[in-house]
Amino acid sequence: MINPKNIAEEIKKKLPIKQVKTAVILGSGLSGFAQELQKGQSLSYKEINGFPQTSVSGHKGELIHGYIGSEEVICLNGRFHLYEGHEPQTIALVIRVLKDLGVKRLIVTNAAGSLSTDMKPGNLMIIKDHINFSGKNPLVGPNNEEYGPRFPAMNNAYSKHLREKCKKVAEKLNISVKEGIYFMVLGPNFETASEVKAFGSLGGDAVGMSTVPEVIAAVHCGMEVLGISVITNYAAGLVNNTPTHQETLEEADKASSRMSALVTEFIKEED
Ligand code: HPA
């Protein structure tokens, strides 16, 4: 297994990282935030030895370092999904690289399908909690005690403090936000209509194919997490519809400026 510390050292040699506290992972079609970074310098994932590579359209594959106001930020523009064939442990590796760079607070964004007609395409949903239905976990395998315990608690994975702050920032910017439960499936197929019904009755508000492995690895190593989903579509069959990747990218693109504004102001505001 590749040592995250070696990757972090290499990144530090190539980018002027000082004391970075915040990292942002951008979901499908949400890369607009990357343009908000001042003094931004990026490394393509290909330029980082040992770093995994992305393969999905809408996911660029670059690590950007820059500033939002005076706050130093690292941004992963392009994420790793289990459905691409990445091992769950690869996602833990990426999060531990961030940890070794100094990151204490992780902001994750994604596109997700609505499991309830109350949650509409275009809505932003602050993730209150998740249900891991992927059958995979990034912490499987020998535990590295240096990062966290064998059996980490996951019941406060999405920091209440950060969620409350995000709601306040949204109100100030006049951006409407909801709060809900993110239901993770492995993908890559969209759900059947029966799955959508089942996932809704199991407590999910939105379904997606990412984020949860990152959050589990981040919580394991002691990071505070904020998650925000863009609802890009009604999940299959909810309104007699068939979702497509194109539709999710287009809807995420429409919401991208609102998401960027929210995340930017969230980072600028004192905790
Ligand atoms: N299902 C799963 N993942 C998704 C969806 C969906 O409907 N929309 C965006 N990501």
Coordinates of C-alpha atoms and ligand atoms in Angstrom, one line a residue:
M1 CA 0.0 0.0 0.0
I2 CA 1.3 3.5 -0.9
N3 CA 2.1 5.7 2.1
P4 CA -0.1 8.8 2.1
K5 CA 2.8 10.7 3.8
N6 CA 5.0 10.3 0.7
I7 CA 2.3 11.7 -1.6
A8 CA 1.7 14.6 0.8
E9 CA 5.5 15.3 0.9
E10 CA 5.6 15.4 -2.9
I11 CA 2.6 17.7 -3.2
K12 CA 4.2 20.0 -0.6
K13 CA 7.3 20.2 -2.7
K14 CA 5.3 21.3 -5.8
L15 CA 2.7 23.6 -4.2
P16 CA 3.2 26.5 -1.8
I17 CA 1.1 24.9 1.0
K18 CA 1.5 26.7 4.4
Q19 CA -1.1 25.8 7.0
V20 CA -4.1 24.6 5.1
K21 CA -7.2 23.7 7.2
T22 CA -9.9 23.3 4.6
A23 CA -10.3 20.9 1.7
V24 CA -13.2 20.8 -0.8
I25 CA -14.1 17.9 -3.0
L26 CA -16.1 18.9 -6.0
G27 CA -18.8 16.7 -7.4
S28 CA -20.0 16.2 -11.0
G29 CA -20.5 19.4 -12.8
L30 CA -19.7 21.5 -9.7
S31 CA -16.2 22.6 -10.7
G32 CA -17.2 26.3 -10.8
F33 CA -15.9 26.7 -7.3
A34 CA -12.3 26.1 -8.5
Q35 CA -12.5 29.5 -10.3
E36 CA -13.1 31.2 -6.9
L37 CA -9.7 30.3 -5.6
Q38 CA -7.2 33.2 -5.6
K39 CA -3.5 32.7 -6.3
G40 CA -4.6 29.2 -7.5
Q41 CA -2.0 26.7 -8.6
S42 CA -2.9 23.2 -9.7
L43 CA -1.3 19.8 -10.2
S44 CA -2.9 17.3 -12.5
Y45 CA -3.5 14.0 -10.7
K46 CA -1.1 12.6 -13.3
E47 CA 1.7 14.7 -11.9
I48 CA 1.4 13.3 -8.4
N49 CA 3.1 9.9 -8.1
G50 CA 0.9 7.3 -6.5
F51 CA -2.3 9.4 -6.8
P52 CA -5.2 7.6 -8.4
Q53 CA -6.7 8.9 -11.7
T54 CA -10.3 9.8 -12.5
S55 CA -12.2 8.5 -15.5
V56 CA -15.6 10.1 -15.5
S57 CA -16.8 13.0 -17.7
G58 CA -17.5 16.0 -15.6
H59 CA -14.6 15.2 -13.3
K60 CA -11.4 17.0 -14.2
G61 CA -8.6 15.4 -12.2
E62 CA -6.6 18.2 -10.6
L63 CA -5.6 19.2 -7.1
I64 CA -5.7 23.0 -6.7
H65 CA -4.2 25.1 -4.0
G66 CA -5.3 28.6 -3.4
Y67 CA -7.1 31.1 -1.2
I68 CA -10.6 32.2 -0.4
G69 CA -10.0 35.5 1.3
S70 CA -7.3 34.8 3.8
E71 CA -8.2 31.1 4.1
E72 CA -5.9 28.6 2.5
V73 CA -7.8 25.9 0.7
I74 CA -7.1 22.7 -1.2
C75 CA -9.6 21.6 -3.8
L76 CA -9.9 18.2 -5.4
N77 CA -11.5 19.0 -8.8
G78 CA -12.5 15.5 -9.7
R79 CA -13.3 12.7 -7.4
F80 CA -12.9 8.9 -7.2
H81 CA -15.9 6.7 -7.4
L82 CA -16.1 3.0 -6.4
Y83 CA -18.0 2.3 -9.6
E84 CA -14.9 3.3 -11.7
G85 CA -13.3 0.3 -10.1
H86 CA -11.3 2.1 -7.5
E87 CA -10.8 0.1 -4.3
P88 CA -12.4 1.7 -1.3
Q89 CA -9.0 1.9 0.3
T90 CA -7.8 4.1 -2.5
I91 CA -10.4 6.7 -1.4
A92 CA -9.0 6.4 2.2
L93 CA -5.6 7.0 0.8
V94 CA -6.7 10.3 -0.9
I95 CA -8.3 11.5 2.3
R96 CA -5.2 10.6 4.3
V97 CA -3.1 12.6 1.9
L98 CA -5.3 15.6 2.7
K99 CA -4.9 14.8 6.4
D100 CA -1.1 14.7 6.1
L101 CA -1.2 18.1 4.3
G102 CA -2.8 19.5 7.4
V103 CA -6.5 19.4 6.5
K104 CA -8.9 19.5 9.5
R105 CA -12.2 20.3 7.8
L106 CA -13.6 18.6 4.7
I107 CA -16.3 20.0 2.5
V108 CA -17.8 17.5 0.0
T109 CA -20.2 18.3 -2.7
N110 CA -22.1 16.0 -5.0
A111 CA -25.0 15.5 -7.4
A112 CA -27.8 13.3 -6.2
G113 CA -31.2 12.1 -7.3
S114 CA -34.3 12.9 -5.2
L115 CA -36.1 10.1 -3.4
S116 CA -39.1 12.3 -2.4
T117 CA -41.2 14.8 -4.4
D118 CA -40.5 17.3 -1.6
M119 CA -36.8 17.5 -2.7
K120 CA -36.8 19.0 -6.2
P121 CA -34.2 19.2 -9.0
G122 CA -32.2 22.4 -8.4
N123 CA -32.5 22.2 -4.6
L124 CA -29.3 22.2 -2.5
M125 CA -29.4 19.7 0.3
I126 CA -27.1 19.9 3.4
I127 CA -26.3 16.3 4.2
K128 CA -27.5 15.6 7.8
D129 CA -26.5 12.0 7.7
H130 CA -25.9 9.1 5.3
I131 CA -26.9 5.5 4.8
N132 CA -24.1 3.4 3.3
F133 CA -25.8 1.0 1.0
S134 CA -22.8 0.4 -1.2
G135 CA -21.6 -2.7 0.6
K136 CA -18.1 -1.2 0.6
N137 CA -16.1 0.6 3.3
P138 CA -12.7 2.4 2.9
L139 CA -11.6 1.2 6.4
V140 CA -11.6 -2.5 5.5
G141 CA -8.2 -4.1 6.0
P142 CA -5.6 -3.7 8.7
N143 CA -6.3 -0.5 10.7
N144 CA -3.6 2.2 10.7
E145 CA -3.9 3.5 14.3
E146 CA -1.9 6.5 13.3
Y147 CA -5.0 7.8 11.5
G148 CA -7.8 6.6 13.7
P149 CA -9.4 3.7 15.7
R150 CA -10.4 0.3 14.4
F151 CA -14.1 0.9 15.2
P152 CA -14.8 4.6 14.7
A153 CA -18.2 6.1 15.7
M154 CA -20.1 7.4 12.7
N155 CA -23.2 8.9 14.4
N156 CA -22.0 12.5 14.3
A157 CA -20.3 12.3 10.9
Y158 CA -21.7 15.5 9.6
S159 CA -20.8 18.2 12.1
K160 CA -23.9 19.9 13.5
H161 CA -21.8 23.0 14.0
L162 CA -20.9 23.2 10.4
R163 CA -24.4 22.4 9.2
E164 CA -25.8 25.2 11.4
K165 CA -23.2 27.6 10.1
C166 CA -24.0 26.6 6.5
K167 CA -27.7 27.3 7.0
K168 CA -26.9 30.7 8.4
V169 CA -24.6 31.5 5.5
A170 CA -27.3 30.3 3.0
E171 CA -29.9 32.6 4.7
K172 CA -27.5 35.5 4.5
L173 CA -27.0 34.9 0.7
N174 CA -30.7 34.2 0.2
I175 CA -29.9 30.7 -1.1
S176 CA -32.6 28.2 -0.2
V177 CA -31.2 25.0 1.3
K178 CA -32.9 21.8 2.7
E179 CA -31.4 19.2 4.9
G180 CA -31.6 15.5 4.3
I181 CA -30.2 12.0 4.3
Y182 CA -27.8 10.9 1.6
F183 CA -28.3 7.3 0.5
M184 CA -25.2 5.8 -1.2
V185 CA -25.4 3.1 -3.8
L186 CA -22.4 1.6 -5.6
G187 CA -23.7 2.4 -9.1
P188 CA -23.0 2.8 -12.0
N189 CA -26.5 2.1 -13.1
F190 CA -29.3 4.4 -12.0
E191 CA -31.8 2.7 -9.7
T192 CA -34.9 0.6 -10.5
A193 CA -38.2 2.2 -9.6
S194 CA -38.6 -0.4 -6.8
E195 CA -35.2 0.5 -5.4
V196 CA -36.1 4.1 -5.3
K197 CA -39.3 3.3 -3.4
A198 CA -37.3 1.1 -1.0
F199 CA -34.5 3.6 -0.4
G200 CA -37.1 6.3 0.4
S201 CA -38.8 4.1 2.9
L202 CA -35.4 3.2 4.5
G203 CA -35.0 6.9 5.3
G204 CA -33.1 8.4 2.3
D205 CA -33.9 11.8 0.9
A206 CA -31.4 11.7 -2.0
V207 CA -29.5 8.9 -3.7
G208 CA -26.0 9.1 -5.1
M209 CA -22.9 7.1 -6.0
S210 CA -20.2 8.9 -4.1
T211 CA -19.1 10.9 -1.0
V212 CA -19.8 8.3 1.7
P213 CA -16.4 6.5 1.5
E214 CA -14.7 9.9 1.7
V215 CA -16.7 10.9 4.7
I216 CA -16.1 7.6 6.5
A217 CA -12.3 8.0 6.0
A218 CA -12.4 11.6 7.0
V219 CA -14.3 11.0 10.2
H220 CA -12.0 8.1 11.0
C221 CA -9.0 10.4 10.9
G222 CA -10.7 13.1 13.0
M223 CA -11.8 15.7 10.3
E224 CA -15.0 17.8 10.6
V225 CA -17.2 17.2 7.6
L226 CA -19.8 19.4 5.7
G227 CA -21.6 17.7 2.8
I228 CA -23.9 19.5 0.3
S229 CA -25.8 17.7 -2.5
V230 CA -27.3 19.3 -5.6
I231 CA -30.5 17.5 -6.4
T232 CA -30.1 17.1 -10.2
N233 CA -33.1 14.8 -10.9
Y234 CA -36.0 12.8 -9.5
A235 CA -34.6 9.3 -8.9
A236 CA -35.9 6.8 -11.5
G237 CA -39.6 6.3 -11.6
L238 CA -40.4 8.8 -8.8
V239 CA -42.3 10.9 -11.3
N240 CA -42.5 8.3 -14.1
N241 CA -39.0 9.4 -15.4
T242 CA -35.7 8.0 -16.6
P243 CA -32.6 9.8 -15.4
T244 CA -29.5 10.3 -17.6
H245 CA -26.0 11.3 -16.8
Q246 CA -26.4 14.2 -19.2
E247 CA -29.4 15.5 -17.2
T248 CA -27.5 15.3 -14.0
L249 CA -24.5 17.3 -15.5
E250 CA -26.8 20.0 -16.9
E251 CA -28.7 20.4 -13.6
A252 CA -25.5 20.4 -11.6
D253 CA -24.1 23.1 -14.0
K254 CA -27.2 25.3 -13.4
A255 CA -26.8 25.0 -9.6
S256 CA -23.0 25.4 -9.8
S257 CA -22.9 29.2 -9.2
R258 CA -25.2 28.9 -6.1
M259 CA -23.1 26.0 -4.7
S260 CA -19.9 28.0 -5.3
A261 CA -21.3 31.1 -3.7
L262 CA -22.4 29.1 -0.7
V263 CA -19.1 27.2 -0.2
T264 CA -17.1 30.4 -0.8
E265 CA -19.0 32.4 1.8
F266 CA -19.0 29.5 4.2
I267 CA -15.2 29.3 4.1
K268 CA -14.8 33.1 4.4
E269 CA -17.0 33.4 7.5
E270 CA -15.4 32.8 10.9
D271 CA -16.5 29.6 12.6
Ligands
HPA1 N1 -29.1 8.1 -8.7 C1 -27.9 7.8 -8.3 N2 -26.9 8.8 -8.4 C2 -27.3 10.0 -8.9 C3 -28.5 10.3 -9.3 C4 -29.5 9.2 -9.2 O1 -30.7 9.4 -9.6 N3 -28.5 11.5 -9.7 C5 -27.3 12.0 -9.6 N4 -26.5 11.0 -9.0

